[in-house]
Amino acid sequence: MLCSGRDYRSLCPYTRATGVSVLPQNNSVVALQTVLRDAQTDTEEFVFHTDRFCQMVLAETLHHLPYRALTVQTPTDTPFVGVDLDPSRICAVSIVRGGDALKNQLLEMMPESVVGEIIIAQSGSDKAIGPRLYYCKLPKNVHKTTVIVMDAVISTGNNVVMALQALKDHHVQQRNIVLSCLIASPQGLRVIKRSFPDIRIVCGAIDAGLDGNMFSSPGLGAFGDRYFGTDDYEFEAKSEESSAPSTSSGGNGVPAQSPTSLTRRQSSSAFDLSTQLPEIEAPVIGNLRPRNDNNDQ
């Protein structure tokens, strides 16, 4: 289906769902998407325009955080009644790797925010198994903060549902979660809101739907590869015959990760693997086939 940027809102009835906000699809927003969606855009240009898009999405995301009233005195000796946000009560949780693009921009805005990391990857060569949670590192007081969950592209929504379940297991209330993304499919939004109806979602744009491979379409392609410059490397997932758990240890004495969790030659950041959760099965929601949501396969 051939769609213009201005068609996306009319194609997605879920944009009117409670708790879902979408950036106005004006010329400046659509112009950014035009560069990002162009297959000919090189890595440097893709990163530059992605960072701009992230800043716009995060500006809308910050609108949904809890502010407190604050009166200040202006240089003209006049009181001004404004608001204030305590960044230490904000936790930025990135779904690696795509979410790191948003997380880095958020930390530029609020460097005092605490951060968390979640790694969810396709398990083995059998996609029917679905995505699995490989790593989760959250601050101890995460349940006392407002959590911004960040992912670049939401396709089926299953990765995000798994990340939200991890937050729920850490006693984070749905009303204290804001999901921030650049692009989302209507099917993914429906899956997420069905499982977690009380979270708030901020999207840069809504795609027309999913293609036959369960990728968001028109989409951005393999976002992680395009943003981190690893598009010339292949994802090396071991076959079932060679996918037995490794007993080797990393430099910190922790058993090495499953080969499908960190096989990219270039990683977006270094991780402290002192806290590792066991693998859990992906939830089967509706009739959507689970896959890695950020198109980073």
PDB file of C-alpha atoms in Angstrom:
ATOM      1  CA  MET A   1       0.000   0.000   0.000  1.00  0.00           C
ATOM      2  CA  LEU A   2       1.357   3.398  -0.984  1.00  0.00           C
ATOM      3  CA  CYS A   3       0.819   5.890   1.825  1.00  0.00           C
ATOM      4  CA  SER A   4       1.761   9.483   2.378  1.00  0.00           C
ATOM      5  CA  GLY A   5       2.803  10.721   5.800  1.00  0.00           C
ATOM      6  CA  ARG A   6      -0.514  12.502   6.236  1.00  0.00           C
ATOM      7  CA  ASP A   7      -2.441   9.250   5.694  1.00  0.00           C
ATOM      8  CA  TYR A   8      -1.160   7.432   8.770  1.00  0.00           C
ATOM      9  CA  ARG A   9      -3.555   8.921  11.301  1.00  0.00           C
ATOM     10  CA  SER A  10      -6.629   8.072   9.218  1.00  0.00           C
ATOM     11  CA  LEU A  11      -5.376   4.522   8.649  1.00  0.00           C
ATOM     12  CA  CYS A  12      -4.985   3.823  12.370  1.00  0.00           C
ATOM     13  CA  PRO A  13      -8.139   3.839  14.510  1.00  0.00           C
ATOM     14  CA  TYR A  14      -6.032   3.118  17.620  1.00  0.00           C
ATOM     15  CA  THR A  15      -4.648   6.665  17.690  1.00  0.00           C
ATOM     16  CA  ARG A  16      -7.914   7.678  19.335  1.00  0.00           C
ATOM     17  CA  ALA A  17      -7.544   5.094  22.098  1.00  0.00           C
ATOM     18  CA  THR A  18      -7.296   6.374  25.645  1.00  0.00           C
ATOM     19  CA  GLY A  19      -3.715   6.998  26.708  1.00  0.00           C
ATOM     20  CA  VAL A  20      -2.166   7.078  23.200  1.00  0.00           C
ATOM     21  CA  SER A  21      -0.620  10.328  21.956  1.00  0.00           C
ATOM     22  CA  VAL A  22       0.799  10.864  18.465  1.00  0.00           C
ATOM     23  CA  LEU A  23       2.842  13.817  17.259  1.00  0.00           C
ATOM     24  CA  PRO A  24       0.933  16.093  14.864  1.00  0.00           C
ATOM     25  CA  GLN A  25       1.860  14.947  11.371  1.00  0.00           C
ATOM     26  CA  ASN A  26       2.895  18.405  10.176  1.00  0.00           C
ATOM     27  CA  ASN A  27       5.476  19.122   7.494  1.00  0.00           C
ATOM     28  CA  SER A  28       8.458  19.137   9.861  1.00  0.00           C
ATOM     29  CA  VAL A  29       7.558  15.733  11.333  1.00  0.00           C
ATOM     30  CA  VAL A  30       6.812  14.175   7.948  1.00  0.00           C
ATOM     31  CA  ALA A  31      10.060  15.607   6.523  1.00  0.00           C
ATOM     32  CA  LEU A  32      12.046  13.823   9.232  1.00  0.00           C
ATOM     33  CA  GLN A  33      10.227  10.583   8.503  1.00  0.00           C
ATOM     34  CA  THR A  34      10.942  10.977   4.805  1.00  0.00           C
ATOM     35  CA  VAL A  35      14.692  10.961   5.461  1.00  0.00           C
ATOM     36  CA  LEU A  36      14.502   8.104   7.978  1.00  0.00           C
ATOM     37  CA  ARG A  37      12.325   5.902   5.769  1.00  0.00           C
ATOM     38  CA  ASP A  38      14.503   6.429   2.686  1.00  0.00           C
ATOM     39  CA  ALA A  39      16.557   3.275   2.053  1.00  0.00           C
ATOM     40  CA  GLN A  40      19.301   5.454   0.500  1.00  0.00           C
ATOM     41  CA  THR A  41      19.915   7.465   3.684  1.00  0.00           C
ATOM     42  CA  ASP A  42      23.437   6.804   4.996  1.00  0.00           C
ATOM     43  CA  THR A  43      24.280   6.123   8.643  1.00  0.00           C
ATOM     44  CA  GLU A  44      25.493   9.637   9.505  1.00  0.00           C
ATOM     45  CA  GLU A  45      22.391  11.275   8.116  1.00  0.00           C
ATOM     46  CA  PHE A  46      20.145   8.618   9.648  1.00  0.00           C
ATOM     47  CA  VAL A  47      21.624   9.212  13.121  1.00  0.00           C
ATOM     48  CA  PHE A  48      21.331  13.003  12.810  1.00  0.00           C
ATOM     49  CA  HIS A  49      17.662  12.951  11.816  1.00  0.00           C
ATOM     50  CA  THR A  50      16.823  10.157  14.282  1.00  0.00           C
ATOM     51  CA  ASP A  51      18.207  12.246  17.132  1.00  0.00           C
ATOM     52  CA  ARG A  52      16.029  15.171  16.050  1.00  0.00           C
ATOM     53  CA  PHE A  53      12.983  12.925  15.862  1.00  0.00           C
ATOM     54  CA  CYS A  54      13.786  11.499  19.305  1.00  0.00           C
ATOM     55  CA  GLN A  55      13.934  14.983  20.786  1.00  0.00           C
ATOM     56  CA  MET A  56      10.493  15.800  19.407  1.00  0.00           C
ATOM     57  CA  VAL A  57       8.969  12.567  20.710  1.00  0.00           C
ATOM     58  CA  LEU A  58      10.604  13.002  24.116  1.00  0.00           C
ATOM     59  CA  ALA A  59       9.355  16.590  24.383  1.00  0.00           C
ATOM     60  CA  GLU A  60       5.819  15.203  24.108  1.00  0.00           C
ATOM     61  CA  THR A  61       6.686  12.356  26.481  1.00  0.00           C
ATOM     62  CA  LEU A  62       7.839  14.776  29.180  1.00  0.00           C
ATOM     63  CA  HIS A  63       4.425  16.412  29.025  1.00  0.00           C
ATOM     64  CA  HIS A  64       2.948  13.244  30.585  1.00  0.00           C
ATOM     65  CA  LEU A  65       5.263  13.183  33.616  1.00  0.00           C
ATOM     66  CA  PRO A  66       4.248  14.402  37.105  1.00  0.00           C
ATOM     67  CA  TYR A  67       5.127  18.068  37.637  1.00  0.00           C
ATOM     68  CA  ARG A  68       4.819  20.149  40.783  1.00  0.00           C
ATOM     69  CA  ALA A  69       3.963  23.831  41.084  1.00  0.00           C
ATOM     70  CA  LEU A  70       6.893  26.188  41.582  1.00  0.00           C
ATOM     71  CA  THR A  71       6.963  29.979  41.892  1.00  0.00           C
ATOM     72  CA  VAL A  72      10.148  31.805  40.904  1.00  0.00           C
ATOM     73  CA  GLN A  73      11.206  35.447  40.897  1.00  0.00           C
ATOM     74  CA  THR A  74      12.019  36.872  37.472  1.00  0.00           C
ATOM     75  CA  PRO A  75      14.833  39.407  36.748  1.00  0.00           C
ATOM     76  CA  THR A  76      12.140  42.097  36.622  1.00  0.00           C
ATOM     77  CA  ASP A  77      11.315  41.297  40.256  1.00  0.00           C
ATOM     78  CA  THR A  78       7.985  39.730  39.279  1.00  0.00           C
ATOM     79  CA  PRO A  79       6.829  36.342  40.557  1.00  0.00           C
ATOM     80  CA  PHE A  80       6.164  33.683  37.936  1.00  0.00           C
ATOM     81  CA  VAL A  81       4.041  30.664  38.807  1.00  0.00           C
ATOM     82  CA  GLY A  82       5.456  27.708  36.898  1.00  0.00           C
ATOM     83  CA  VAL A  83       6.109  24.002  37.315  1.00  0.00           C
ATOM     84  CA  ASP A  84       9.094  21.849  38.143  1.00  0.00           C
ATOM     85  CA  LEU A  85      10.082  18.252  37.385  1.00  0.00           C
ATOM     86  CA  ASP A  86      12.362  16.219  39.634  1.00  0.00           C
ATOM     87  CA  PRO A  87      14.590  14.183  37.242  1.00  0.00           C
ATOM     88  CA  SER A  88      15.802  11.951  40.075  1.00  0.00           C
ATOM     89  CA  ARG A  89      12.268  10.519  40.255  1.00  0.00           C
ATOM     90  CA  ILE A  90      12.371   9.546  36.571  1.00  0.00           C
ATOM     91  CA  CYS A  91      13.697   6.171  35.427  1.00  0.00           C
ATOM     92  CA  ALA A  92      14.616   5.774  31.753  1.00  0.00           C
ATOM     93  CA  VAL A  93      14.355   2.125  30.700  1.00  0.00           C
ATOM     94  CA  SER A  94      15.707   1.247  27.277  1.00  0.00           C
ATOM     95  CA  ILE A  95      14.725  -1.854  25.336  1.00  0.00           C
ATOM     96  CA  VAL A  96      18.123  -2.499  23.754  1.00  0.00           C
ATOM     97  CA  ARG A  97      19.210  -1.603  21.096  1.00  0.00           C
ATOM     98  CA  GLY A  98      16.600   0.588  19.485  1.00  0.00           C
ATOM     99  CA  GLY A  99      15.586   2.230  22.742  1.00  0.00           C
ATOM    100  CA  ASP A 100      19.137   3.461  23.323  1.00  0.00           C
ATOM    101  CA  ALA A 101      18.655   6.170  20.695  1.00  0.00           C
ATOM    102  CA  LEU A 102      15.818   7.655  22.775  1.00  0.00           C
ATOM    103  CA  LYS A 103      17.571   7.016  26.085  1.00  0.00           C
ATOM    104  CA  ASN A 104      20.695   8.928  25.035  1.00  0.00           C
ATOM    105  CA  GLN A 105      18.632  11.957  24.024  1.00  0.00           C
ATOM    106  CA  LEU A 106      16.631  11.812  27.258  1.00  0.00           C
ATOM    107  CA  LEU A 107      19.837  11.832  29.301  1.00  0.00           C
ATOM    108  CA  GLU A 108      20.919  14.938  27.390  1.00  0.00           C
ATOM    109  CA  MET A 109      17.705  16.587  28.597  1.00  0.00           C
ATOM    110  CA  MET A 110      17.721  15.148  32.131  1.00  0.00           C
ATOM    111  CA  PRO A 111      21.195  13.817  33.011  1.00  0.00           C
ATOM    112  CA  GLU A 112      20.155  13.159  36.618  1.00  0.00           C
ATOM    113  CA  SER A 113      17.609  10.505  35.604  1.00  0.00           C
ATOM    114  CA  VAL A 114      18.291   6.945  36.688  1.00  0.00           C
ATOM    115  CA  VAL A 115      18.463   4.334  33.942  1.00  0.00           C
ATOM    116  CA  GLY A 116      17.599   0.713  33.351  1.00  0.00           C
ATOM    117  CA  GLU A 117      18.306  -1.747  30.534  1.00  0.00           C
ATOM    118  CA  ILE A 118      16.257  -4.650  29.173  1.00  0.00           C
ATOM    119  CA  ILE A 119      17.470  -7.033  26.468  1.00  0.00           C
ATOM    120  CA  ILE A 120      14.871  -9.084  24.639  1.00  0.00           C
ATOM    121  CA  ALA A 121      15.921 -11.159  21.646  1.00  0.00           C
ATOM    122  CA  GLN A 122      14.607 -13.873  19.380  1.00  0.00           C
ATOM    123  CA  SER A 123      15.466 -17.254  20.875  1.00  0.00           C
ATOM    124  CA  GLY A 124      17.424 -19.523  18.579  1.00  0.00           C
ATOM    125  CA  SER A 125      16.555 -20.142  14.941  1.00  0.00           C
ATOM    126  CA  ASP A 126      12.927 -21.117  15.588  1.00  0.00           C
ATOM    127  CA  LYS A 127      10.825 -17.941  15.492  1.00  0.00           C
ATOM    128  CA  ALA A 128       7.813 -19.876  16.719  1.00  0.00           C
ATOM    129  CA  ILE A 129       9.408 -19.896  20.183  1.00  0.00           C
ATOM    130  CA  GLY A 130       9.091 -16.129  20.246  1.00  0.00           C
ATOM    131  CA  PRO A 131      11.239 -13.480  21.941  1.00  0.00           C
ATOM    132  CA  ARG A 132      12.817 -14.131  25.324  1.00  0.00           C
ATOM    133  CA  LEU A 133      13.999 -11.919  28.144  1.00  0.00           C
ATOM    134  CA  TYR A 134      17.768 -12.246  28.384  1.00  0.00           C
ATOM    135  CA  TYR A 135      18.755  -9.376  30.654  1.00  0.00           C
ATOM    136  CA  CYS A 136      17.049  -6.933  32.991  1.00  0.00           C
ATOM    137  CA  LYS A 137      18.844  -4.353  35.129  1.00  0.00           C
ATOM    138  CA  LEU A 138      16.608  -1.921  37.014  1.00  0.00           C
ATOM    139  CA  PRO A 139      17.246   0.346  40.001  1.00  0.00           C
ATOM    140  CA  LYS A 140      16.102  -1.007  43.362  1.00  0.00           C
ATOM    141  CA  ASN A 141      13.606   1.821  43.842  1.00  0.00           C
ATOM    142  CA  VAL A 142      12.170   1.634  40.324  1.00  0.00           C
ATOM    143  CA  HIS A 143       8.670   1.164  41.767  1.00  0.00           C
ATOM    144  CA  LYS A 144       8.959   4.622  43.363  1.00  0.00           C
ATOM    145  CA  THR A 145       9.696   6.382  40.071  1.00  0.00           C
ATOM    146  CA  THR A 146       7.867   7.305  36.897  1.00  0.00           C
ATOM    147  CA  VAL A 147       9.267   4.963  34.259  1.00  0.00           C
ATOM    148  CA  ILE A 148       9.779   5.949  30.631  1.00  0.00           C
ATOM    149  CA  VAL A 149      10.058   2.766  28.569  1.00  0.00           C
ATOM    150  CA  MET A 150      11.738   3.434  25.238  1.00  0.00           C
ATOM    151  CA  ASP A 151      11.850   1.471  21.994  1.00  0.00           C
ATOM    152  CA  ALA A 152      12.392   2.829  18.505  1.00  0.00           C
ATOM    153  CA  VAL A 153       9.950   0.740  16.460  1.00  0.00           C
ATOM    154  CA  ILE A 154       6.980  -1.260  17.746  1.00  0.00           C
ATOM    155  CA  SER A 155       5.776  -3.929  15.340  1.00  0.00           C
ATOM    156  CA  THR A 156       3.835  -6.782  16.949  1.00  0.00           C
ATOM    157  CA  GLY A 157       4.099  -5.315  20.457  1.00  0.00           C
ATOM    158  CA  ASN A 158       5.241  -8.587  22.033  1.00  0.00           C
ATOM    159  CA  ASN A 159       8.703  -7.298  23.003  1.00  0.00           C
ATOM    160  CA  VAL A 160       7.173  -4.313  24.760  1.00  0.00           C
ATOM    161  CA  VAL A 161       4.623  -6.508  26.559  1.00  0.00           C
ATOM    162  CA  MET A 162       7.499  -8.631  27.870  1.00  0.00           C
ATOM    163  CA  ALA A 163       9.394  -5.539  29.050  1.00  0.00           C
ATOM    164  CA  LEU A 164       6.274  -4.191  30.767  1.00  0.00           C
ATOM    165  CA  GLN A 165       5.772  -7.540  32.465  1.00  0.00           C
ATOM    166  CA  ALA A 166       9.312  -7.273  33.848  1.00  0.00           C
ATOM    167  CA  LEU A 167       8.430  -3.863  35.285  1.00  0.00           C
ATOM    168  CA  LYS A 168       5.234  -5.286  36.751  1.00  0.00           C
ATOM    169  CA  ASP A 169       7.303  -8.015  38.418  1.00  0.00           C
ATOM    170  CA  HIS A 170       9.314  -5.195  40.024  1.00  0.00           C
ATOM    171  CA  HIS A 171       6.070  -3.707  41.400  1.00  0.00           C
ATOM    172  CA  VAL A 172       5.851  -0.759  39.003  1.00  0.00           C
ATOM    173  CA  GLN A 173       2.260   0.426  38.625  1.00  0.00           C
ATOM    174  CA  GLN A 174       0.848   0.863  35.114  1.00  0.00           C
ATOM    175  CA  ARG A 175      -0.173   4.453  35.841  1.00  0.00           C
ATOM    176  CA  ASN A 176       3.511   5.230  36.479  1.00  0.00           C
ATOM    177  CA  ILE A 177       4.670   4.020  33.049  1.00  0.00           C
ATOM    178  CA  VAL A 178       4.987   6.044  29.842  1.00  0.00           C
ATOM    179  CA  LEU A 179       5.975   4.169  26.682  1.00  0.00           C
ATOM    180  CA  SER A 180       7.867   6.300  24.167  1.00  0.00           C
ATOM    181  CA  CYS A 181       8.575   5.206  20.580  1.00  0.00           C
ATOM    182  CA  LEU A 182       9.308   6.677  17.175  1.00  0.00           C
ATOM    183  CA  ILE A 183       7.123   4.421  15.048  1.00  0.00           C
ATOM    184  CA  ALA A 184       4.356   1.984  16.009  1.00  0.00           C
ATOM    185  CA  SER A 185       2.006  -0.285  14.124  1.00  0.00           C
ATOM    186  CA  PRO A 186      -1.711  -0.230  14.994  1.00  0.00           C
ATOM    187  CA  GLN A 187      -1.585  -3.968  15.727  1.00  0.00           C
ATOM    188  CA  GLY A 188       1.276  -3.466  18.183  1.00  0.00           C
ATOM    189  CA  LEU A 189      -0.581  -0.696  20.003  1.00  0.00           C
ATOM    190  CA  ARG A 190      -3.649  -2.887  20.297  1.00  0.00           C
ATOM    191  CA  VAL A 191      -1.625  -5.765  21.767  1.00  0.00           C
ATOM    192  CA  ILE A 192       0.073  -3.482  24.310  1.00  0.00           C
ATOM    193  CA  LYS A 193      -3.100  -1.680  25.402  1.00  0.00           C
ATOM    194  CA  ARG A 194      -4.959  -4.983  25.708  1.00  0.00           C
ATOM    195  CA  SER A 195      -2.362  -6.297  28.159  1.00  0.00           C
ATOM    196  CA  PHE A 196      -1.559  -2.998  29.919  1.00  0.00           C
ATOM    197  CA  PRO A 197      -4.546  -0.673  29.416  1.00  0.00           C
ATOM    198  CA  ASP A 198      -3.479   1.940  31.969  1.00  0.00           C
ATOM    199  CA  ILE A 199      -0.058   2.864  30.590  1.00  0.00           C
ATOM    200  CA  ARG A 200       0.396   5.984  28.501  1.00  0.00           C
ATOM    201  CA  ILE A 201       1.943   5.731  25.024  1.00  0.00           C
ATOM    202  CA  VAL A 202       3.640   8.473  22.995  1.00  0.00           C
ATOM    203  CA  CYS A 203       4.396   7.766  19.313  1.00  0.00           C
ATOM    204  CA  GLY A 204       6.188   9.837  16.724  1.00  0.00           C
ATOM    205  CA  ALA A 205       4.023   8.319  13.998  1.00  0.00           C
ATOM    206  CA  ILE A 206       1.685   5.401  13.327  1.00  0.00           C
ATOM    207  CA  ASP A 207       2.440   3.057  10.446  1.00  0.00           C
ATOM    208  CA  ALA A 208      -0.168   1.564   8.128  1.00  0.00           C
ATOM    209  CA  GLY A 209       0.229  -1.945   9.578  1.00  0.00           C
ATOM    210  CA  LEU A 210       2.370  -5.087   9.475  1.00  0.00           C
ATOM    211  CA  ASP A 211       3.756  -6.742   6.370  1.00  0.00           C
ATOM    212  CA  GLY A 212       3.914 -10.477   5.698  1.00  0.00           C
ATOM    213  CA  ASN A 213       7.089 -10.796   7.787  1.00  0.00           C
ATOM    214  CA  MET A 214       5.461  -9.048  10.769  1.00  0.00           C
ATOM    215  CA  PHE A 215       7.548  -5.916  10.283  1.00  0.00           C
ATOM    216  CA  SER A 216       5.980  -2.494  10.724  1.00  0.00           C
ATOM    217  CA  SER A 217       5.226  -1.039   7.287  1.00  0.00           C
ATOM    218  CA  PRO A 218       6.253   1.329   5.691  1.00  0.00           C
ATOM    219  CA  GLY A 219       8.649   1.129   8.671  1.00  0.00           C
ATOM    220  CA  LEU A 220      12.266   2.159   9.096  1.00  0.00           C
ATOM    221  CA  GLY A 221      13.974  -1.130   8.253  1.00  0.00           C
ATOM    222  CA  ALA A 222      16.441  -2.667  10.719  1.00  0.00           C
ATOM    223  CA  PHE A 223      16.592   0.357  13.001  1.00  0.00           C
ATOM    224  CA  GLY A 224      19.426  -0.863  15.245  1.00  0.00           C
ATOM    225  CA  ASP A 225      21.652  -1.693  12.296  1.00  0.00           C
ATOM    226  CA  ARG A 226      20.960   1.604  10.551  1.00  0.00           C
ATOM    227  CA  TYR A 227      21.484   3.711  13.686  1.00  0.00           C
ATOM    228  CA  PHE A 228      24.581   1.948  15.061  1.00  0.00           C
ATOM    229  CA  GLY A 229      26.165   1.345  11.663  1.00  0.00           C
ATOM    230  CA  THR A 230      26.075  -2.450  11.760  1.00  0.00           C
ATOM    231  CA  ASP A 231      23.961  -2.969   8.639  1.00  0.00           C
ATOM    232  CA  ASP A 232      26.869  -4.697   6.877  1.00  0.00           C
ATOM    233  CA  TYR A 233      27.045  -7.451   9.506  1.00  0.00           C
ATOM    234  CA  GLU A 234      24.911 -10.542   9.592  1.00  0.00           C
ATOM    235  CA  PHE A 235      23.087 -11.737  12.671  1.00  0.00           C
ATOM    236  CA  GLU A 236      24.765 -15.000  13.615  1.00  0.00           C
ATOM    237  CA  ALA A 237      22.239 -17.151  15.442  1.00  0.00           C
ATOM    238  CA  LYS A 238      23.482 -20.662  16.123  1.00  0.00           C
ATOM    239  CA  SER A 239      21.441 -23.614  14.983  1.00  0.00           C
ATOM    240  CA  GLU A 240      19.535 -25.789  17.398  1.00  0.00           C
ATOM    241  CA  GLU A 241      22.312 -28.402  17.270  1.00  0.00           C
ATOM    242  CA  SER A 242      24.921 -25.922  18.498  1.00  0.00           C
ATOM    243  CA  SER A 243      22.759 -23.806  20.803  1.00  0.00           C
ATOM    244  CA  ALA A 244      23.492 -25.607  24.072  1.00  0.00           C
ATOM    245  CA  PRO A 245      24.006 -23.202  27.001  1.00  0.00           C
ATOM    246  CA  SER A 246      27.583 -22.029  27.298  1.00  0.00           C
ATOM    247  CA  THR A 247      29.507 -22.661  30.510  1.00  0.00           C
ATOM    248  CA  SER A 248      32.237 -20.133  29.739  1.00  0.00           C
ATOM    249  CA  SER A 249      32.489 -16.985  31.827  1.00  0.00           C
ATOM    250  CA  GLY A 250      32.935 -13.361  30.988  1.00  0.00           C
ATOM    251  CA  GLY A 251      35.507 -11.101  32.566  1.00  0.00           C
ATOM    252  CA  ASN A 252      33.346 -10.655  35.676  1.00  0.00           C
ATOM    253  CA  GLY A 253      32.931 -14.384  36.262  1.00  0.00           C
ATOM    254  CA  VAL A 254      29.293 -14.471  35.112  1.00  0.00           C
ATOM    255  CA  PRO A 255      28.219 -17.204  32.650  1.00  0.00           C
ATOM    256  CA  ALA A 256      28.227 -15.927  29.088  1.00  0.00           C
ATOM    257  CA  GLN A 257      24.967 -14.877  27.493  1.00  0.00           C
ATOM    258  CA  SER A 258      23.119 -17.043  24.998  1.00  0.00           C
ATOM    259  CA  PRO A 259      24.690 -16.452  21.551  1.00  0.00           C
ATOM    260  CA  THR A 260      21.465 -14.971  20.200  1.00  0.00           C
ATOM    261  CA  SER A 261      21.342 -12.200  22.810  1.00  0.00           C
ATOM    262  CA  LEU A 262      24.583 -10.354  22.026  1.00  0.00           C
ATOM    263  CA  THR A 263      25.957 -11.530  18.686  1.00  0.00           C
ATOM    264  CA  ARG A 264      26.214  -8.177  16.922  1.00  0.00           C
ATOM    265  CA  ARG A 265      29.789  -7.083  16.412  1.00  0.00           C
ATOM    266  CA  GLN A 266      28.933  -3.586  17.551  1.00  0.00           C
ATOM    267  CA  SER A 267      26.959  -3.161  20.777  1.00  0.00           C
ATOM    268  CA  SER A 268      25.239   0.071  21.741  1.00  0.00           C
ATOM    269  CA  SER A 269      26.615   0.016  25.280  1.00  0.00           C
ATOM    270  CA  ALA A 270      28.476  -2.075  27.824  1.00  0.00           C
ATOM    271  CA  PHE A 271      26.490  -3.988  30.387  1.00  0.00           C
ATOM    272  CA  ASP A 272      27.078  -5.070  33.958  1.00  0.00           C
ATOM    273  CA  LEU A 273      25.894  -8.666  33.859  1.00  0.00           C
ATOM    274  CA  SER A 274      25.793  -9.011  37.649  1.00  0.00           C
ATOM    275  CA  THR A 275      22.000  -9.250  37.466  1.00  0.00           C
ATOM    276  CA  GLN A 276      20.534 -11.722  35.015  1.00  0.00           C
ATOM    277  CA  LEU A 277      17.021 -13.076  34.840  1.00  0.00           C
ATOM    278  CA  PRO A 278      16.216 -16.568  33.587  1.00  0.00           C
ATOM    279  CA  GLU A 279      14.657 -16.941  30.170  1.00  0.00           C
ATOM    280  CA  ILE A 280      10.868 -16.757  30.079  1.00  0.00           C
ATOM    281  CA  GLU A 281       8.482 -17.614  27.303  1.00  0.00           C
ATOM    282  CA  ALA A 282       6.952 -14.780  25.302  1.00  0.00           C
ATOM    283  CA  PRO A 283       3.235 -14.204  25.825  1.00  0.00           C
ATOM    284  CA  VAL A 284       1.058 -15.344  22.954  1.00  0.00           C
ATOM    285  CA  ILE A 285      -1.412 -12.530  22.332  1.00  0.00           C
ATOM    286  CA  GLY A 286      -4.140 -12.619  19.724  1.00  0.00           C
ATOM    287  CA  ASN A 287      -3.158 -14.230  16.465  1.00  0.00           C
ATOM    288  CA  LEU A 288       0.089 -12.307  16.009  1.00  0.00           C
ATOM    289  CA  ARG A 289       3.256 -14.325  15.581  1.00  0.00           C
ATOM    290  CA  PRO A 290       5.838 -13.090  18.152  1.00  0.00           C
ATOM    291  CA  ARG A 291       9.061 -11.616  16.808  1.00  0.00           C
ATOM    292  CA  ASN A 292      11.668  -9.043  17.750  1.00  0.00           C
ATOM    293  CA  ASP A 293       9.795  -5.724  17.752  1.00  0.00           C
ATOM    294  CA  ASN A 294      12.566  -3.290  16.929  1.00  0.00           C
ATOM    295  CA  ASN A 295      13.161  -4.861  13.493  1.00  0.00           C
ATOM    296  CA  ASP A 296      16.707  -5.505  14.697  1.00  0.00           C
ATOM    297  CA  GLN A 297      17.271  -9.030  13.501  1.00  0.00           C
TER     298      GLN A 297
END
